[in-house]
PDB file of C-alpha atoms in Angstrom:
ATOM      1  CA  MET A   1       0.000   0.000   0.000  1.00 50.00           C
ATOM      2  CA  ARG A   2       1.174   3.496  -0.760  1.00 74.00           C
ATOM      3  CA  GLY A   3       0.862   6.410   1.672  1.00 79.00           C
ATOM      4  CA  ASN A   4      -0.482   9.873   0.967  1.00 80.00           C
ATOM      5  CA  PRO A   5       2.167  11.771  -1.067  1.00 81.00           C
ATOM      6  CA  PHE A   6       0.600  15.120  -0.020  1.00 82.00           C
ATOM      7  CA  LYS A   7       0.584  14.328   3.708  1.00 81.00           C
ATOM      8  CA  ASP A   8       2.881  17.206   4.822  1.00 82.00           C
ATOM      9  CA  THR A   9       1.324  19.854   2.568  1.00 85.00           C
ATOM     10  CA  GLY A  10      -1.592  20.533   4.957  1.00 81.00           C
ATOM     11  CA  ARG A  11      -4.245  19.817   2.322  1.00 83.00           C
ATOM     12  CA  HIS A  12      -7.312  17.749   3.245  1.00 82.00           C
ATOM     13  CA  PRO A  13      -7.486  14.281   1.608  1.00 76.00           C
ATOM     14  CA  ASN A  14     -10.992  15.027   0.271  1.00 78.00           C
ATOM     15  CA  ASP A  15      -9.577  17.915  -1.783  1.00 82.00           C
ATOM     16  CA  LEU A  16      -6.957  15.712  -3.474  1.00 81.00           C
ATOM     17  CA  LYS A  17      -7.309  13.633  -6.618  1.00 81.00           C
ATOM     18  CA  TYR A  18      -5.074  10.946  -5.131  1.00 80.00           C
ATOM     19  CA  ALA A  19      -4.563  10.508  -1.364  1.00 80.00           C
ATOM     20  CA  GLY A  20      -2.790   7.139  -1.303  1.00 80.00           C
ATOM     21  CA  GLU A  21      -4.153   3.666  -0.717  1.00 78.00           C
ATOM     22  CA  ASN A  22      -3.629   3.198   3.025  1.00 74.00           C
ATOM     23  CA  PHE A  23      -7.236   4.154   3.755  1.00 69.00           C
ATOM     24  CA  VAL A  24      -8.258   0.737   2.446  1.00 70.00           C
ATOM     25  CA  ARG A  25      -6.777  -0.873   5.568  1.00 71.00           C
ATOM     26  CA  SER A  26      -9.377   0.756   7.850  1.00 69.00           C
ATOM     27  CA  SER A  27     -12.436   1.024   5.580  1.00 72.00           C
ATOM     28  CA  GLY A  28     -15.252  -1.358   4.611  1.00 75.00           C
ATOM     29  CA  ASP A  29     -15.106  -4.901   5.949  1.00 81.00           C
ATOM     30  CA  THR A  30     -11.344  -4.819   6.564  1.00 81.00           C
ATOM     31  CA  GLY A  31     -11.819  -4.622  10.344  1.00 83.00           C
ATOM     32  CA  LYS A  32     -14.291  -7.503  10.357  1.00 87.00           C
ATOM     33  CA  MET A  33     -11.908  -9.582   8.243  1.00 88.00           C
ATOM     34  CA  ALA A  34      -9.044  -8.927  10.672  1.00 89.00           C
ATOM     35  CA  ASN A  35     -11.188  -9.903  13.682  1.00 89.00           C
ATOM     36  CA  ALA A  36     -12.317 -13.085  11.896  1.00 91.00           C
ATOM     37  CA  GLN A  37      -8.724 -14.033  11.122  1.00 92.00           C
ATOM     38  CA  LEU A  38      -7.755 -13.437  14.748  1.00 93.00           C
ATOM     39  CA  PHE A  39     -10.666 -15.620  15.932  1.00 92.00           C
ATOM     40  CA  ALA A  40      -9.578 -18.373  13.515  1.00 92.00           C
ATOM     41  CA  TRP A  41      -6.038 -18.364  14.889  1.00 93.00           C
ATOM     42  CA  GLU A  42      -7.256 -18.517  18.496  1.00 92.00           C
ATOM     43  CA  ALA A  43      -9.701 -21.327  17.687  1.00 91.00           C
ATOM     44  CA  THR A  44      -6.954 -23.291  15.929  1.00 91.00           C
ATOM     45  CA  ASP A  45      -4.686 -22.920  19.002  1.00 92.00           C
ATOM     46  CA  LYS A  46      -7.491 -24.361  21.177  1.00 89.00           C
ATOM     47  CA  GLY A  47      -8.005 -27.415  18.935  1.00 89.00           C
ATOM     48  CA  THR A  48     -10.828 -26.357  16.564  1.00 87.00           C
ATOM     49  CA  ASP A  49     -10.061 -27.035  12.891  1.00 88.00           C
ATOM     50  CA  VAL A  50     -11.220 -23.891  11.083  1.00 89.00           C
ATOM     51  CA  HIS A  51      -9.759 -21.684   8.337  1.00 91.00           C
ATOM     52  CA  LEU A  52     -10.785 -18.257   7.076  1.00 89.00           C
ATOM     53  CA  GLN A  53     -10.262 -18.927   3.360  1.00 90.00           C
ATOM     54  CA  ALA A  54     -11.163 -22.646   3.343  1.00 90.00           C
ATOM     55  CA  ASP A  55     -14.326 -22.534   5.546  1.00 88.00           C
ATOM     56  CA  PRO A  56     -15.544 -18.951   5.841  1.00 90.00           C
ATOM     57  CA  THR A  57     -19.163 -19.991   6.601  1.00 92.00           C
ATOM     58  CA  LYS A  58     -18.120 -22.341   9.390  1.00 92.00           C
ATOM     59  CA  LEU A  59     -15.884 -19.638  10.869  1.00 91.00           C
ATOM     60  CA  GLU A  60     -18.734 -17.084  10.803  1.00 92.00           C
ATOM     61  CA  LEU A  61     -21.143 -19.454  12.578  1.00 92.00           C
ATOM     62  CA  LEU A  62     -18.561 -20.344  15.231  1.00 92.00           C
ATOM     63  CA  ASN A  63     -17.817 -16.642  15.803  1.00 92.00           C
ATOM     64  CA  ARG A  64     -21.524 -15.784  16.305  1.00 93.00           C
ATOM     65  CA  GLU A  65     -21.974 -18.696  18.689  1.00 93.00           C
ATOM     66  CA  PHE A  66     -18.918 -17.625  20.670  1.00 92.00           C
ATOM     67  CA  GLU A  67     -20.199 -14.036  21.006  1.00 92.00           C
ATOM     68  CA  VAL A  68     -23.623 -15.186  22.244  1.00 94.00           C
ATOM     69  CA  LYS A  69     -22.054 -17.450  24.868  1.00 94.00           C
ATOM     70  CA  ALA A  70     -19.670 -14.677  25.981  1.00 93.00           C
ATOM     71  CA  ASP A  71     -22.593 -12.259  26.460  1.00 94.00           C
ATOM     72  CA  ASP A  72     -24.575 -14.865  28.403  1.00 95.00           C
ATOM     73  CA  PHE A  73     -21.588 -15.558  30.641  1.00 95.00           C
ATOM     74  CA  LYS A  74     -21.110 -11.834  31.431  1.00 94.00           C
ATOM     75  CA  LYS A  75     -24.809 -11.373  32.223  1.00 93.00           C
ATOM     76  CA  GLY A  76     -24.836 -14.455  34.469  1.00 94.00           C
ATOM     77  CA  GLN A  77     -21.769 -13.254  36.330  1.00 94.00           C
ATOM     78  CA  LYS A  78     -23.335  -9.792  36.843  1.00 92.00           C
ATOM     79  CA  ASN A  79     -26.623 -11.288  38.113  1.00 92.00           C
ATOM     80  CA  SER A  80     -24.845 -13.627  40.540  1.00 93.00           C
ATOM     81  CA  ILE A  81     -22.918 -10.692  42.049  1.00 93.00           C
ATOM     82  CA  LEU A  82     -26.125  -8.643  42.411  1.00 91.00           C
ATOM     83  CA  ASP A  83     -27.964 -11.579  44.022  1.00 92.00           C
ATOM     84  CA  LYS A  84     -25.149 -12.067  46.519  1.00 92.00           C
ATOM     85  CA  TYR A  85     -24.300  -8.486  47.424  1.00 91.00           C
ATOM     86  CA  GLY A  86     -27.301  -6.443  46.200  1.00 88.00           C
ATOM     87  CA  GLY A  87     -27.168  -2.946  44.703  1.00 85.00           C
ATOM     88  CA  GLN A  88     -29.629  -3.228  41.862  1.00 85.00           C
ATOM     89  CA  GLU A  89     -31.195   0.119  42.797  1.00 84.00           C
ATOM     90  CA  HIS A  90     -27.950   1.930  42.109  1.00 82.00           C
ATOM     91  CA  LEU A  91     -27.824   0.585  38.564  1.00 82.00           C
ATOM     92  CA  GLU A  92     -31.378   1.741  37.893  1.00 81.00           C
ATOM     93  CA  ALA A  93     -30.668   5.360  38.977  1.00 77.00           C
ATOM     94  CA  PRO A  94     -31.133   8.149  36.387  1.00 76.00           C
ATOM     95  CA  PRO A  95     -28.090   9.492  34.543  1.00 72.00           C
ATOM     96  CA  GLN A  96     -25.590  11.647  36.444  1.00 69.00           C
ATOM     97  CA  GLN A  97     -26.288  14.620  34.157  1.00 64.00           C
ATOM     98  CA  LEU A  98     -29.931  14.715  35.270  1.00 71.00           C
ATOM     99  CA  LEU A  99     -29.081  14.283  38.935  1.00 72.00           C
ATOM    100  CA  MET A 100     -26.587  17.178  39.053  1.00 70.00           C
ATOM    101  CA  ALA A 101     -28.347  19.546  36.628  1.00 64.00           C
ATOM    102  CA  GLN A 102     -31.199  20.630  38.938  1.00 66.00           C
ATOM    103  CA  THR A 103     -32.319  20.484  42.539  1.00 68.00           C
ATOM    104  CA  GLU A 104     -35.429  21.295  44.589  1.00 73.00           C
ATOM    105  CA  ASP A 105     -33.525  23.126  47.352  1.00 75.00           C
ATOM    106  CA  TYR A 106     -34.697  26.754  47.383  1.00 81.00           C
ATOM    107  CA  VAL A 107     -32.293  29.488  48.501  1.00 82.00           C
ATOM    108  CA  GLU A 108     -33.099  33.224  48.369  1.00 86.00           C
ATOM    109  CA  TYR A 109     -30.377  35.897  48.635  1.00 84.00           C
ATOM    110  CA  SER A 110     -30.538  39.622  49.378  1.00 88.00           C
ATOM    111  CA  ARG A 111     -28.799  42.385  47.413  1.00 88.00           C
ATOM    112  CA  GLN A 112     -25.863  42.224  49.811  1.00 86.00           C
ATOM    113  CA  GLY A 113     -25.446  38.482  49.181  1.00 83.00           C
ATOM    114  CA  LYS A 114     -26.884  37.264  52.474  1.00 85.00           C
ATOM    115  CA  VAL A 115     -29.199  34.253  52.689  1.00 84.00           C
ATOM    116  CA  ILE A 116     -32.849  35.255  53.360  1.00 86.00           C
ATOM    117  CA  LYS A 117     -34.590  31.929  52.813  1.00 84.00           C
ATOM    118  CA  GLY A 118     -33.270  28.431  52.568  1.00 80.00           C
ATOM    119  CA  GLN A 119     -29.952  26.947  53.540  1.00 75.00           C
ATOM    120  CA  GLU A 120     -26.675  28.110  52.048  1.00 71.00           C
ATOM    121  CA  LYS A 121     -24.442  25.587  50.365  1.00 69.00           C
ATOM    122  CA  ALA A 122     -21.902  24.143  52.767  1.00 67.00           C
ATOM    123  CA  VAL A 123     -18.260  25.023  52.178  1.00 69.00           C
ATOM    124  CA  ALA A 124     -16.104  22.078  51.228  1.00 70.00           C
ATOM    125  CA  LYS A 125     -13.703  21.317  54.065  1.00 71.00           C
ATOM    126  CA  SER A 126     -10.189  20.016  53.805  1.00 76.00           C
ATOM    127  CA  LYS A 127      -9.065  16.712  55.248  1.00 77.00           C
ATOM    128  CA  TYR A 128      -6.597  18.657  57.414  1.00 78.00           C
ATOM    129  CA  GLU A 129      -7.552  20.428  60.628  1.00 78.00           C
ATOM    130  CA  GLU A 130      -8.260  24.141  60.207  1.00 78.00           C
ATOM    131  CA  ASP A 131      -8.304  27.071  62.625  1.00 78.00           C
ATOM    132  CA  VAL A 132      -6.623  25.072  65.379  1.00 82.00           C
ATOM    133  CA  TYR A 133      -4.542  27.321  67.670  1.00 85.00           C
ATOM    134  CA  PHE A 134      -1.725  26.069  69.886  1.00 82.00           C
ATOM    135  CA  SER A 135       0.247  27.621  72.743  1.00 84.00           C
ATOM    136  CA  ASN A 136      -2.012  30.637  73.334  1.00 86.00           C
ATOM    137  CA  HIS A 137      -1.798  31.807  69.693  1.00 89.00           C
ATOM    138  CA  THR A 138      -4.741  33.627  68.110  1.00 88.00           C
ATOM    139  CA  THR A 139      -3.573  33.101  64.514  1.00 89.00           C
ATOM    140  CA  VAL A 140      -2.318  30.069  62.631  1.00 88.00           C
ATOM    141  CA  TRP A 141       1.247  29.387  61.542  1.00 86.00           C
ATOM    142  CA  GLY A 142       1.963  31.040  58.197  1.00 87.00           C
ATOM    143  CA  SER A 143      -0.211  34.113  58.790  1.00 88.00           C
ATOM    144  CA  PHE A 144       2.913  36.331  59.004  1.00 89.00           C
ATOM    145  CA  TRP A 145       5.758  36.544  56.472  1.00 88.00           C
ATOM    146  CA  HIS A 146       8.895  38.710  56.537  1.00 83.00           C
ATOM    147  CA  GLU A 147      12.217  38.462  54.655  1.00 81.00           C
ATOM    148  CA  GLY A 148      11.599  34.927  53.430  1.00 84.00           C
ATOM    149  CA  ARG A 149      10.430  33.521  56.780  1.00 87.00           C
ATOM    150  CA  TRP A 150       6.959  32.456  57.966  1.00 90.00           C
ATOM    151  CA  GLY A 151       5.556  32.981  61.425  1.00 90.00           C
ATOM    152  CA  TYR A 152       2.605  33.908  63.610  1.00 90.00           C
ATOM    153  CA  HIS A 153       0.885  37.258  63.009  1.00 89.00           C
ATOM    154  CA  CYS A 154      -0.272  37.580  66.614  1.00 90.00           C
ATOM    155  CA  CYS A 155       3.264  37.807  68.078  1.00 89.00           C
ATOM    156  CA  HIS A 156       5.553  37.947  64.984  1.00 87.00           C
ATOM    157  CA  SER A 157       7.327  34.803  66.110  1.00 87.00           C
ATOM    158  CA  PHE A 158       9.238  32.789  63.492  1.00 87.00           C
ATOM    159  CA  VAL A 159       9.556  29.648  65.662  1.00 87.00           C
ATOM    160  CA  LYS A 160       6.843  27.083  64.981  1.00 86.00           C
ATOM    161  CA  MET A 161       4.930  25.710  67.995  1.00 85.00           C
ATOM    162  CA  SER A 162       6.451  28.429  70.206  1.00 87.00           C
ATOM    163  CA  TYR A 163       4.476  30.084  73.013  1.00 88.00           C
ATOM    164  CA  CYS A 164       2.653  33.285  72.019  1.00 89.00           C
ATOM    165  CA  THR A 165       3.980  36.483  73.615  1.00 87.00           C
ATOM    166  CA  GLY A 166       1.459  38.859  72.000  1.00 85.00           C
ATOM    167  CA  GLU A 167       2.303  42.551  71.689  1.00 86.00           C
ATOM    168  CA  VAL A 168       5.477  42.084  73.732  1.00 84.00           C
ATOM    169  CA  GLY A 169       6.888  39.864  71.007  1.00 82.00           C
ATOM    170  CA  LYS A 170       6.046  42.437  68.340  1.00 84.00           C
ATOM    171  CA  THR A 171       7.765  45.290  70.171  1.00 83.00           C
ATOM    172  CA  SER A 172      10.828  43.199  71.028  1.00 79.00           C
ATOM    173  CA  LEU A 173      11.189  42.069  67.432  1.00 75.00           C
ATOM    174  CA  ALA A 174      10.851  45.645  66.141  1.00 76.00           C
ATOM    175  CA  SER A 175      13.372  46.996  68.678  1.00 75.00           C
ATOM    176  CA  SER A 176      15.905  44.280  67.849  1.00 69.00           C
ATOM    177  CA  GLY A 177      15.966  45.425  64.218  1.00 60.00           C
ATOM    178  CA  ALA A 178      14.382  42.342  62.741  1.00 48.00           C
ATOM    179  CA  LEU A 179      11.771  44.435  60.949  1.00 48.00           C
ATOM    180  CA  SER A 180      12.593  47.098  58.397  1.00 51.00           C
ATOM    181  CA  MET A 181      12.024  50.801  59.056  1.00 51.00           C
ATOM    182  CA  MET A 182       8.934  50.782  56.877  1.00 46.00           C
ATOM    183  CA  GLY A 183       7.557  47.856  58.808  1.00 52.00           C
ATOM    184  CA  GLN A 184       8.184  49.636  62.124  1.00 52.00           C
ATOM    185  CA  ASP A 185       6.380  52.755  60.956  1.00 55.00           C
ATOM    186  CA  ARG A 186       3.465  50.667  59.733  1.00 54.00           C
ATOM    187  CA  LEU A 187       3.378  48.775  63.031  1.00 51.00           C
ATOM    188  CA  GLU A 188       3.381  52.002  65.061  1.00 54.00           C
ATOM    189  CA  GLN A 189       0.533  53.385  62.947  1.00 53.00           C
ATOM    190  CA  ILE A 190      -1.534  50.257  63.522  1.00 48.00           C
ATOM    191  CA  ASP A 191      -0.805  50.249  67.266  1.00 51.00           C
ATOM    192  CA  ASP A 192      -1.672  53.938  67.712  1.00 51.00           C
ATOM    193  CA  GLY A 193      -4.771  53.627  65.543  1.00 47.00           C
ATOM    194  CA  LYS A 194      -3.699  56.615  63.415  1.00 52.00           C
ATOM    195  CA  GLN A 195      -3.112  56.517  59.685  1.00 59.00           C
ATOM    196  CA  LYS A 196      -1.417  59.234  57.612  1.00 65.00           C
ATOM    197  CA  SER A 197      -3.337  60.845  54.817  1.00 69.00           C
ATOM    198  CA  LEU A 198      -2.432  60.327  51.168  1.00 68.00           C
ATOM    199  CA  VAL A 199      -0.965  63.856  50.921  1.00 69.00           C
ATOM    200  CA  GLU A 200       1.315  63.283  53.912  1.00 78.00           C
ATOM    201  CA  GLN A 201       2.399  59.927  52.575  1.00 77.00           C
ATOM    202  CA  HIS A 202       3.166  61.474  49.156  1.00 74.00           C
ATOM    203  CA  LYS A 203       5.213  64.299  50.723  1.00 79.00           C
ATOM    204  CA  GLU A 204       7.117  61.845  52.888  1.00 85.00           C
ATOM    205  CA  LYS A 205       7.839  59.667  49.862  1.00 84.00           C
ATOM    206  CA  ILE A 206       9.190  62.641  47.857  1.00 84.00           C
ATOM    207  CA  HIS A 207      11.374  63.685  50.798  1.00 85.00           C
ATOM    208  CA  THR A 208      12.846  60.220  51.198  1.00 86.00           C
ATOM    209  CA  GLU A 209      13.531  59.984  47.447  1.00 86.00           C
ATOM    210  CA  LYS A 210      15.378  63.334  47.473  1.00 84.00           C
ATOM    211  CA  THR A 211      17.538  62.347  50.434  1.00 86.00           C
ATOM    212  CA  GLU A 212      18.281  59.003  48.823  1.00 86.00           C
ATOM    213  CA  ARG A 213      19.357  60.718  45.570  1.00 84.00           C
ATOM    214  CA  LYS A 214      21.658  63.128  47.441  1.00 82.00           C
ATOM    215  CA  ARG A 215      23.198  60.277  49.386  1.00 83.00           C
ATOM    216  CA  LYS A 216      23.842  58.288  46.181  1.00 81.00           C
ATOM    217  CA  LYS A 217      25.470  61.323  44.506  1.00 80.00           C
ATOM    218  CA  LYS A 218      27.790  61.897  47.468  1.00 79.00           C
ATOM    219  CA  LYS A 219      28.683  58.242  47.580  1.00 78.00           C
ATOM    220  CA  LYS A 220      29.381  58.174  43.830  1.00 76.00           C
ATOM    221  CA  HIS A 221      31.555  61.312  44.035  1.00 73.00           C
ATOM    222  CA  SER A 222      33.548  59.929  46.949  1.00 72.00           C
ATOM    223  CA  LYS A 223      34.059  56.654  45.080  1.00 69.00           C
ATOM    224  CA  LYS A 224      35.418  58.514  42.011  1.00 68.00           C
ATOM    225  CA  THR A 225      37.901  60.507  44.093  1.00 68.00           C
ATOM    226  CA  ASP A 226      39.016  57.377  45.935  1.00 64.00           C
ATOM    227  CA  VAL A 227      39.505  55.516  42.653  1.00 61.00           C
ATOM    228  CA  LYS A 228      41.536  58.365  41.130  1.00 63.00           C
ATOM    229  CA  SER A 229      43.772  58.689  44.184  1.00 63.00           C
ATOM    230  CA  SER A 230      44.269  54.939  44.375  1.00 64.00           C
ATOM    231  CA  GLU A 231      45.118  54.789  40.654  1.00 66.00           C
ATOM    232  CA  ASP A 232      47.683  57.595  41.019  1.00 65.00           C
ATOM    233  CA  GLU A 233      49.255  55.905  44.022  1.00 68.00           C
ATOM    234  CA  SER A 234      49.357  52.544  42.293  1.00 73.00           C
ATOM    235  CA  SER A 235      50.928  54.069  39.129  1.00 75.00           C
ATOM    236  CA  GLU A 236      53.616  55.794  41.227  1.00 76.00           C
ATOM    237  CA  ASP A 237      54.364  52.578  43.083  1.00 82.00           C
ATOM    238  CA  GLU A 238      54.628  50.653  39.805  1.00 84.00           C
ATOM    239  CA  GLU A 239      57.082  53.180  38.370  1.00 85.00           C
ATOM    240  CA  GLU A 240      59.277  52.977  41.473  1.00 86.00           C
ATOM    241  CA  ILE A 241      59.268  49.187  41.349  1.00 88.00           C
ATOM    242  CA  LYS A 242      60.188  49.219  37.655  1.00 86.00           C
ATOM    243  CA  LYS A 243      63.099  51.590  38.317  1.00 86.00           C
ATOM    244  CA  LYS A 244      64.427  49.370  41.093  1.00 88.00           C
ATOM    245  CA  LYS A 245      64.165  46.260  38.921  1.00 88.00           C
ATOM    246  CA  LEU A 246      65.883  48.004  36.013  1.00 86.00           C
ATOM    247  CA  LYS A 247      68.745  49.134  38.285  1.00 88.00           C
ATOM    248  CA  LYS A 248      69.276  45.585  39.525  1.00 89.00           C
ATOM    249  CA  ALA A 249      69.164  44.282  35.937  1.00 87.00           C
ATOM    250  CA  LEU A 250      71.808  46.843  34.819  1.00 87.00           C
ATOM    251  CA  ILE A 251      74.156  45.773  37.619  1.00 89.00           C
ATOM    252  CA  ALA A 252      73.660  42.109  36.780  1.00 87.00           C
ATOM    253  CA  GLU A 253      74.209  42.778  33.047  1.00 84.00           C
ATOM    254  CA  VAL A 254      77.500  44.602  33.753  1.00 87.00           C
ATOM    255  CA  LEU A 255      78.721  41.685  35.878  1.00 87.00           C
ATOM    256  CA  ARG A 256      77.662  39.219  33.194  1.00 83.00           C
ATOM    257  CA  GLN A 257      79.538  41.103  30.465  1.00 82.00           C
ATOM    258  CA  LYS A 258      82.689  41.257  32.626  1.00 86.00           C
ATOM    259  CA  GLU A 259      82.458  37.515  33.289  1.00 82.00           C
ATOM    260  CA  ALA A 260      81.983  36.841  29.578  1.00 80.00           C
ATOM    261  CA  ASP A 261      84.998  38.987  28.611  1.00 82.00           C
ATOM    262  CA  LYS A 262      87.109  37.176  31.219  1.00 82.00           C
ATOM    263  CA  ILE A 263      86.119  33.757  29.876  1.00 79.00           C
ATOM    264  CA  LEU A 264      86.719  34.765  26.255  1.00 81.00           C
ATOM    265  CA  ALA A 265      90.220  36.056  27.137  1.00 84.00           C
ATOM    266  CA  MET A 266      91.194  32.674  28.614  1.00 81.00           C
ATOM    267  CA  ASP A 267      92.727  29.825  26.602  1.00 81.00           C
ATOM    268  CA  GLU A 268      90.103  27.374  25.386  1.00 78.00           C
ATOM    269  CA  ARG A 269      92.030  24.445  26.913  1.00 78.00           C
ATOM    270  CA  LYS A 270      91.957  26.083  30.359  1.00 77.00           C
ATOM    271  CA  ARG A 271      88.236  26.830  30.394  1.00 74.00           C
ATOM    272  CA  THR A 272      86.055  24.831  32.711  1.00 74.00           C
ATOM    273  CA  TYR A 273      83.297  22.531  31.473  1.00 71.00           C
ATOM    274  CA  ASN A 274      80.186  24.435  30.353  1.00 67.00           C
ATOM    275  CA  SER A 275      81.782  27.714  31.235  1.00 66.00           C
ATOM    276  CA  MET A 276      79.703  29.662  28.697  1.00 63.00           C
ATOM    277  CA  GLN A 277      76.538  29.113  30.701  1.00 63.00           C
ATOM    278  CA  THR A 278      75.230  32.486  31.813  1.00 51.00           C
ATOM    279  CA  MET A 279      74.473  33.083  35.517  1.00 49.00           C
ATOM    280  CA  GLY A 280      74.771  29.379  36.241  1.00 50.00           C
ATOM    281  CA  GLN A 281      71.418  28.404  34.571  1.00 58.00           C
ATOM    282  CA  TYR A 282      69.387  28.903  31.419  1.00 64.00           C
ATOM    283  CA  LYS A 283      66.174  30.898  31.770  1.00 72.00           C
ATOM    284  CA  GLU A 284      63.941  33.240  29.809  1.00 79.00           C
ATOM    285  CA  PRO A 285      65.043  36.890  30.183  1.00 81.00           C
ATOM    286  CA  THR A 286      62.679  39.336  31.827  1.00 85.00           C
ATOM    287  CA  GLU A 287      61.645  42.746  30.466  1.00 85.00           C
ATOM    288  CA  GLU A 288      64.072  44.533  32.802  1.00 85.00           C
ATOM    289  CA  GLU A 289      66.972  42.298  31.662  1.00 84.00           C
ATOM    290  CA  MET A 290      66.145  42.959  27.995  1.00 86.00           C
ATOM    291  CA  GLU A 291      66.023  46.722  28.644  1.00 86.00           C
ATOM    292  CA  ALA A 292      69.396  46.591  30.469  1.00 84.00           C
ATOM    293  CA  TRP A 293      70.926  44.634  27.567  1.00 83.00           C
ATOM    294  CA  ARG A 294      69.652  47.264  25.064  1.00 83.00           C
ATOM    295  CA  LEU A 295      71.084  50.134  27.150  1.00 82.00           C
ATOM    296  CA  LEU A 296      74.535  48.520  27.485  1.00 80.00           C
ATOM    297  CA  LYS A 297      74.706  47.147  23.951  1.00 78.00           C
ATOM    298  CA  GLN A 298      77.697  48.443  21.914  1.00 72.00           C
ATOM    299  CA  ARG A 299      76.691  49.457  18.393  1.00 71.00           C
ATOM    300  CA  GLN A 300      79.740  49.089  16.109  1.00 70.00           C
ATOM    301  CA  GLU A 301      77.959  50.801  13.190  1.00 73.00           C
ATOM    302  CA  ASP A 302      77.594  54.001  15.239  1.00 72.00           C
ATOM    303  CA  PRO A 303      80.357  56.491  14.125  1.00 74.00           C
ATOM    304  CA  MET A 304      80.416  57.967  17.660  1.00 72.00           C
ATOM    305  CA  ALA A 305      80.855  54.583  19.355  1.00 67.00           C
ATOM    306  CA  GLN A 306      84.707  54.971  19.566  1.00 69.00           C
ATOM    307  CA  PHE A 307      84.304  58.144  21.636  1.00 69.00           C
ATOM    308  CA  ILE A 308      82.273  56.342  24.336  1.00 61.00           C
ATOM    309  CA  SER A 309      84.522  55.790  27.304  1.00 51.00           C
TER     310      SER A 309
END
């Protein structure tokens, strides 16, 4: 069988002149033929001599007889269970859609949403205990949250199952600095029973923003001055260190050149083994050593070189 050559084009098979031949596998009597073949194989495994192509009529009669017996067996099993345990009335109940679609319970509400007549629908409860207070607490655990920690709102305690201290715990926590300044102000307003107006809150917010901006500017200016001074000091220190290293490299280069001239003046037969090794070991020259070598290098092509003492 050939598949649909226009499968990935997004076109519907009904709009195509040719949509493949695989639809034949699931159309017409193909499903019935497959079920009959499967029944023939199972019957042959159980000892019944039947074949789909050789005896199609015999296979069809055996299949119908098998289906009738299977239905009778299921019904008998169902009836025996009902006779033993009961429950026939539950099977004869109306559909679930009709049971849940309407009810005869009458409830009348007011404009404010309160129940005037009838009984209000009960709130579904959780399997866990609710509104259970321990250790003199008036609120549950998790009613207070601050800086990533949960606690009790009645005493602002972050320790679970601790004893409630009430307002004393709130004041002690605020005085110890556990709450932010905004939280302290809010707590004082709630305790005193006074609340600032929107105009006062707006003015206070503008004032705090101005002071915060001034503080950031001063901090930024001081940082710039500190960075500049530190950079100047570090550059001066680096220059002094470079000068000291260069001075040491010049002294070492002078000693090396004197040692090399001394060795070259000796007879080759009197030189020691590996006497041309510089400074006793081979190593990569540093920048200061290269600069010292350039300063002390004798340039023979310079016409004024013979006047250098």
